[in-house]
Amino acid sequence: MGDGIESERLSLRTLNADVEPWLTRVIGLRSENLVVGLAGFHGPPGGECLREFAPGGLEFGYRVYPEWKRRGFACEASRALMAWAMRTVGTTSFVLSINADNEARGAEEVYRLSAASAS
């Protein structure tokens, strides 16, 4: 979720308020009133780039700040995003975007969560 992508998503919010619920959210630690990362969908369900892999699905990603990694925040945020999308639009197909330099230990757990919820 780099600066270019974030500014593109910000312009989407300005152009189309219906897109806003599908964009970036804060991962927060309520007990400390801290932001520990970001998570969000890359757009509304059924994006053109997903047609081949997950028709009608949602792509999402997350970034947990280094000092907060390996504490379950990414998994919890992923669960929350998928649950929200399932309740909101009934989507059960998800694609997790992982930056090449990210150690994606949580990706297997997210896959299991997604597969279990779809069955």
XYZ file of N, CA, C and O in Angstrom:
476
model
N 0.830 -1.174 0.000
C 0.000 0.000 0.000
C 0.876 1.239 0.000
O 1.010 1.930 0.984
N 1.504 1.485 -1.114
C 2.440 2.597 -1.212
C 1.745 3.929 -1.395
O 0.540 4.026 -1.547
N 2.550 5.002 -1.400
C 2.011 6.353 -1.489
C 1.186 6.569 -2.751
O 0.146 7.194 -2.721
N 1.650 6.067 -3.906
C 0.918 6.229 -5.155
C -0.443 5.581 -5.100
O -1.444 6.144 -5.543
N -0.494 4.387 -4.541
C -1.763 3.667 -4.435
C -2.697 4.393 -3.473
O -3.882 4.552 -3.745
N -2.163 4.864 -2.356
C -2.997 5.562 -1.381
C -3.586 6.838 -1.978
O -4.759 7.127 -1.769
N -2.793 7.597 -2.740
C -3.342 8.820 -3.323
C -4.368 8.490 -4.399
O -5.353 9.199 -4.569
N -4.170 7.391 -5.128
C -5.165 6.963 -6.111
C -6.470 6.602 -5.406
O -7.557 6.966 -5.851
N -6.382 5.890 -4.293
C -7.589 5.518 -3.548
C -8.271 6.742 -2.958
O -9.484 6.814 -2.877
N -7.473 7.721 -2.532
C -8.042 8.961 -2.008
C -8.837 9.671 -3.097
O -9.935 10.160 -2.853
N -8.315 9.678 -4.319
C -9.052 10.311 -5.410
C -10.324 9.527 -5.730
O -11.336 10.106 -6.111
N -10.303 8.193 -5.565
C -11.511 7.397 -5.769
C -12.594 7.798 -4.775
O -13.764 7.877 -5.113
N -12.195 8.063 -3.530
C -13.161 8.486 -2.515
C -13.840 9.782 -2.926
O -15.026 9.958 -2.736
N -13.042 10.696 -3.475
C -13.570 11.985 -3.884
C -14.546 11.827 -5.042
O -15.587 12.466 -5.086
N -14.222 10.941 -5.965
C -15.043 10.758 -7.150
C -16.279 9.908 -6.897
O -17.302 10.101 -7.528
N -16.176 8.953 -5.976
C -17.264 8.003 -5.808
C -17.345 7.573 -4.338
O -16.606 6.703 -3.902
N -18.270 8.145 -3.611
C -18.415 7.843 -2.180
C -18.769 6.373 -1.941
O -18.489 5.837 -0.875
N -19.357 5.698 -2.928
C -19.709 4.284 -2.770
C -18.478 3.395 -2.647
O -18.567 2.273 -2.159
N -17.336 3.886 -3.090
C -16.098 3.109 -3.046
C -15.457 3.179 -1.661
O -14.751 2.270 -1.241
N -15.737 4.221 -0.912
C -15.055 4.452 0.366
C -15.053 3.262 1.324
O -14.019 2.947 1.907
N -16.162 2.529 1.516
C -16.116 1.405 2.463
C -15.150 0.295 2.053
O -14.785 -0.540 2.865
N -14.733 0.301 0.796
C -13.876 -0.765 0.285
C -12.405 -0.392 0.301
O -11.581 -1.120 -0.236
N -12.043 0.715 0.907
C -10.652 1.165 0.876
C -9.963 0.964 2.233
O -10.418 0.201 3.065
N -8.871 1.625 2.447
C -7.985 1.398 3.587
C -8.622 1.746 4.938
O -9.318 2.742 5.068
N -8.305 0.906 5.919
C -8.744 1.107 7.303
C -7.521 1.029 8.218
O -6.512 0.446 7.868
N -7.667 1.546 9.387
C -6.596 1.522 10.385
C -6.675 0.226 11.177
O -7.762 -0.244 11.518
N -5.520 -0.366 11.474
C -5.455 -1.460 12.443
C -5.030 -0.796 13.751
O -3.929 -0.244 13.836
N -5.902 -0.825 14.714
C -5.633 -0.113 15.950
C -5.560 -1.021 17.160
O -6.178 -2.082 17.199
N -4.792 -0.601 18.110
C -4.712 -1.259 19.410
C -5.478 -0.364 20.382
O -4.968 0.653 20.857
N -6.729 -0.710 20.615
C -7.618 0.156 21.398
C -7.100 0.418 22.803
O -7.204 1.529 23.309
N -6.569 -0.607 23.451
C -6.126 -0.444 24.835
C -5.030 0.604 24.976
O -4.874 1.200 26.029
N -4.280 0.828 23.897
C -3.181 1.802 23.926
C -3.506 3.046 23.095
O -2.694 3.960 23.023
N -4.666 3.029 22.407
C -5.041 4.116 21.514
C -3.950 4.377 20.467
O -3.562 5.512 20.235
N -3.467 3.269 19.845
C -2.378 3.346 18.873
C -2.778 2.749 17.536
O -3.562 1.797 17.476
N -2.196 3.283 16.475
C -2.316 2.690 15.146
C -1.123 1.771 14.963
O 0.018 2.194 15.112
N -1.390 0.501 14.672
C -0.305 -0.476 14.512
C -0.149 -0.933 13.061
O 0.745 -1.703 12.742
N -1.033 -0.450 12.179
C -0.927 -0.812 10.776
C -2.132 -0.347 9.987
O -2.964 0.423 10.475
N -2.196 -0.831 8.756
C -3.286 -0.514 7.841
C -3.770 -1.796 7.184
O -2.990 -2.721 6.972
N -5.032 -1.842 6.835
C -5.586 -2.985 6.110
C -6.743 -2.473 5.269
O -7.381 -1.488 5.621
N -6.988 -3.150 4.171
C -8.131 -2.733 3.381
C -8.256 -3.479 2.078
O -7.349 -4.196 1.653
N -9.404 -3.294 1.481
C -9.672 -3.862 0.172
C -9.059 -2.951 -0.875
O -8.816 -1.780 -0.630
N -8.827 -3.500 -2.041
C -8.243 -2.715 -3.124
C -9.327 -2.117 -4.011
O -9.036 -1.546 -5.043
N -10.551 -2.261 -3.615
C -11.681 -1.724 -4.348
C -12.911 -2.563 -4.070
O -12.848 -3.534 -3.320
N -14.032 -2.210 -4.662
C -15.264 -2.976 -4.446
C -15.186 -4.375 -5.047
O -14.279 -4.669 -5.831
N -16.129 -5.244 -4.708
C -16.119 -6.610 -5.240
C -16.188 -6.632 -6.761
O -16.763 -5.741 -7.383
N -15.596 -7.670 -7.322
C -15.703 -7.909 -8.750
C -14.832 -7.042 -9.620
O -15.154 -6.799 -10.781
N -13.693 -6.608 -9.086
C -12.780 -5.801 -9.886
C -12.312 -6.536 -11.136
O -12.200 -7.762 -11.149
N -12.066 -5.782 -12.172
C -11.641 -6.348 -13.456
C -10.415 -7.246 -13.307
O -10.343 -8.312 -13.917
N -9.457 -6.849 -12.485
C -8.219 -7.623 -12.346
C -8.450 -8.973 -11.666
O -7.602 -9.856 -11.729
N -9.597 -9.161 -11.020
C -9.893 -10.422 -10.339
C -10.728 -11.382 -11.183
O -10.962 -12.508 -10.777
N -11.166 -10.921 -12.324
C -12.101 -11.715 -13.138
C -11.589 -13.132 -13.383
O -12.332 -14.095 -13.255
N -10.309 -13.275 -13.694
C -9.742 -14.593 -14.001
C -9.561 -15.452 -12.749
O -9.768 -16.655 -12.771
N -9.181 -14.843 -11.630
C -8.820 -15.597 -10.429
C -9.968 -15.783 -9.446
O -10.091 -16.824 -8.816
N -10.767 -14.742 -9.285
C -11.813 -14.766 -8.266
C -12.980 -13.891 -8.718
O -13.181 -12.794 -8.199
N -13.746 -14.351 -9.705
C -14.862 -13.531 -10.199
C -15.796 -13.122 -9.058
O -16.194 -13.948 -8.253
N -16.090 -11.845 -8.980
C -16.964 -11.337 -7.925
C -16.292 -11.227 -6.571
O -16.912 -10.846 -5.591
N -15.005 -11.560 -6.520
C -14.284 -11.566 -5.252
C -13.703 -10.216 -4.885
O -13.918 -9.215 -5.563
N -12.973 -10.242 -3.795
C -12.342 -9.043 -3.262
C -10.857 -9.284 -3.047
O -10.450 -10.329 -2.543
N -10.062 -8.287 -3.400
C -8.633 -8.318 -3.106
C -8.395 -7.417 -1.904
O -8.978 -6.341 -1.798
N -7.552 -7.882 -0.998
C -7.223 -7.045 0.151
C -5.765 -7.240 0.530
O -5.088 -8.139 0.054
N -5.291 -6.356 1.360
C -3.916 -6.430 1.841
C -3.816 -5.744 3.183
O -4.777 -5.152 3.672
N -2.636 -5.839 3.764
C -2.412 -5.203 5.055
C -0.946 -4.846 5.197
O -0.088 -5.365 4.491
N -0.695 -3.940 6.111
C 0.662 -3.571 6.492
C 0.656 -3.368 7.997
O -0.090 -2.536 8.511
N 1.444 -4.159 8.676
C 1.611 -3.991 10.119
C 2.980 -3.362 10.321
O 3.974 -3.819 9.757
N 3.029 -2.308 11.107
C 4.288 -1.618 11.342
C 5.266 -2.549 12.048
O 4.864 -3.394 12.869
N 6.566 -2.437 11.707
C 7.570 -3.417 12.165
C 7.534 -3.740 13.660
O 7.621 -4.904 14.039
N 7.399 -2.749 14.494
C 7.441 -3.017 15.942
C 6.219 -3.772 16.446
O 6.206 -4.253 17.578
N 5.194 -3.948 15.589
C 3.971 -4.635 15.990
C 3.764 -5.956 15.264
O 2.735 -6.617 15.464
N 4.715 -6.350 14.428
C 4.574 -7.603 13.678
C 4.649 -8.818 14.597
O 5.192 -8.758 15.690
N 4.099 -9.927 14.117
C 4.115 -11.222 14.790
C 3.338 -11.224 16.109
O 3.683 -11.918 17.048
N 2.285 -10.417 16.140
C 1.430 -10.368 17.329
C -0.026 -10.677 16.986
O -0.904 -10.467 17.813
N -0.270 -11.117 15.747
C -1.620 -11.511 15.351
C -2.490 -10.411 14.774
O -3.656 -10.649 14.462
N -1.940 -9.201 14.616
C -2.760 -8.097 14.117
C -3.206 -8.319 12.676
O -4.351 -8.031 12.326
N -2.324 -8.813 11.819
C -2.681 -9.032 10.412
C -3.774 -10.088 10.285
O -4.730 -9.919 9.520
N -3.654 -11.147 11.038
C -4.659 -12.206 10.995
C -6.005 -11.687 11.501
O -7.050 -11.928 10.882
N -5.984 -10.960 12.594
C -7.230 -10.417 13.137
C -7.867 -9.434 12.160
O -9.090 -9.447 11.942
N -7.050 -8.569 11.550
C -7.574 -7.606 10.575
C -8.138 -8.337 9.356
O -9.194 -7.966 8.833
N -7.458 -9.381 8.913
C -7.926 -10.154 7.758
C -9.263 -10.816 8.058
O -10.185 -10.789 7.238
N -9.371 -11.394 9.231
C -10.647 -12.006 9.637
C -11.768 -10.976 9.640
O -12.877 -11.231 9.163
N -11.469 -9.814 10.197
C -12.488 -8.765 10.292
C -12.914 -8.279 8.905
O -14.107 -8.095 8.647
N -11.957 -8.078 8.004
C -12.291 -7.633 6.652
C -13.152 -8.662 5.931
O -14.167 -8.319 5.313
N -12.750 -9.933 6.009
C -13.508 -10.974 5.319
C -14.909 -11.121 5.913
O -15.896 -11.252 5.177
N -15.018 -11.083 7.231
C -16.327 -11.208 7.878
C -17.237 -10.044 7.482
O -18.414 -10.238 7.182
N -16.673 -8.843 7.452
C -17.454 -7.666 7.069
C -17.957 -7.812 5.631
O -19.120 -7.546 5.344
N -17.080 -8.240 4.727
C -17.469 -8.390 3.320
C -18.522 -9.488 3.150
O -19.455 -9.346 2.355
N -18.391 -10.574 3.904
C -19.378 -11.647 3.817
C -20.746 -11.157 4.288
O -21.760 -11.443 3.663
N -20.760 -10.403 5.391
C -22.030 -9.864 5.907
C -22.609 -8.792 4.982
O -23.813 -8.726 4.772
N -21.757 -7.948 4.446
C -22.207 -6.788 3.681
C -22.699 -7.149 2.287
O -23.748 -6.677 1.861
N -21.926 -7.968 1.560
C -22.302 -8.282 0.170
C -22.306 -9.775 -0.132
O -22.521 -10.172 -1.267
N -22.039 -10.613 0.863
C -22.069 -12.057 0.652
C -20.868 -12.619 -0.080
O -20.882 -13.769 -0.513
N -19.817 -11.839 -0.213
C -18.613 -12.307 -0.899
C -17.935 -13.408 -0.100
O -17.768 -13.293 1.109
N -17.549 -14.482 -0.776
C -16.805 -15.563 -0.121
C -15.496 -15.852 -0.839
O -14.791 -16.793 -0.497
N -15.154 -15.062 -1.831
C -13.921 -15.253 -2.590
C -12.991 -14.071 -2.333
O -13.365 -12.915 -2.560
N -11.785 -14.367 -1.849
C -10.833 -13.327 -1.478
C -9.459 -13.615 -2.062
O -9.061 -14.764 -2.174
N -8.761 -12.537 -2.392
C -7.378 -12.621 -2.858
C -6.563 -11.727 -1.939
O -6.872 -10.542 -1.783
N -5.545 -12.298 -1.318
C -4.675 -11.543 -0.420
C -3.453 -11.082 -1.193
O -2.730 -11.901 -1.762
N -3.226 -9.783 -1.239
C -2.036 -9.220 -1.879
C -0.934 -9.118 -0.845
O -1.140 -8.564 0.230
N 0.213 -9.644 -1.202
C 1.343 -9.621 -0.274
C 2.530 -8.994 -0.981
O 2.936 -9.440 -2.057
N 3.082 -7.960 -0.389
C 4.263 -7.313 -0.926
C 5.416 -8.312 -0.969
O 5.579 -9.119 -0.057
N 6.217 -8.271 -1.998
C 7.306 -9.235 -2.189
C 8.296 -9.252 -1.026
O 8.891 -10.289 -0.734
N 8.471 -8.127 -0.342
C 9.426 -8.100 0.767
C 8.785 -8.410 2.114
O 9.419 -8.357 3.155
N 7.529 -8.798 2.105
C 6.825 -9.126 3.336
C 6.984 -10.610 3.649
O 6.841 -11.452 2.784
N 7.280 -10.913 4.886
C 7.301 -12.304 5.318
C 5.854 -12.694 5.589
O 5.274 -12.310 6.588
N 5.299 -13.462 4.687
C 3.853 -13.715 4.697
C 3.467 -14.931 5.518
O 2.787 -15.820 5.049
N 3.869 -14.967 6.752
C 3.521 -16.107 7.596
C 2.026 -16.204 7.825
O 1.484 -17.284 7.970
N 1.340 -15.080 7.861
C -0.092 -15.089 8.109
C -0.922 -15.494 6.909
O -2.095 -15.786 7.045
N -0.320 -15.542 5.730
C -1.087 -15.831 4.514
C -1.727 -17.210 4.566
O -2.854 -17.388 4.119
N -1.035 -18.199 5.100
C -1.617 -19.543 5.187
C -2.844 -19.538 6.089
O -3.846 -20.164 5.786
N -2.775 -18.811 7.183
C -3.915 -18.715 8.098
C -5.084 -18.011 7.413
O -6.226 -18.437 7.546
N -4.806 -16.950 6.678
C -5.866 -16.234 5.971
C -6.510 -17.160 4.952
O -7.732 -17.195 4.817
N -5.709 -17.960 4.253
C -6.259 -18.906 3.286
C -7.189 -19.890 3.989
O -8.282 -20.156 3.524
N -6.759 -20.423 5.114
C -7.601 -21.372 5.850
C -8.911 -20.714 6.280
O -9.978 -21.299 6.184
N -8.822 -19.473 6.753
C -10.030 -18.756 7.167
C -10.969 -18.561 5.991
O -12.164 -18.779 6.101
N -10.427 -18.149 4.864
C -11.243 -17.901 3.688
C -11.881 -19.191 3.179
O -13.055 -19.236 2.863
N -11.093 -20.247 3.119
C -11.597 -21.540 2.638
C -12.674 -22.084 3.571
O -13.699 -22.594 3.131
N -12.466 -21.928 4.880
C -13.447 -22.443 5.849
C -14.747 -21.659 5.765
O -15.833 -22.231 5.858
N -14.648 -20.380 5.575
C -15.868 -19.569 5.519
C -16.641 -19.781 4.233
O -17.848 -19.588 4.202
N -15.956 -20.211 3.194
C -16.627 -20.418 1.914
C -17.338 -21.769 1.851
O -18.176 -21.988 1.004
N -16.984 -22.678 2.750
C -17.603 -24.012 2.689
C -18.838 -24.119 3.553
O -19.193 -23.280 4.294
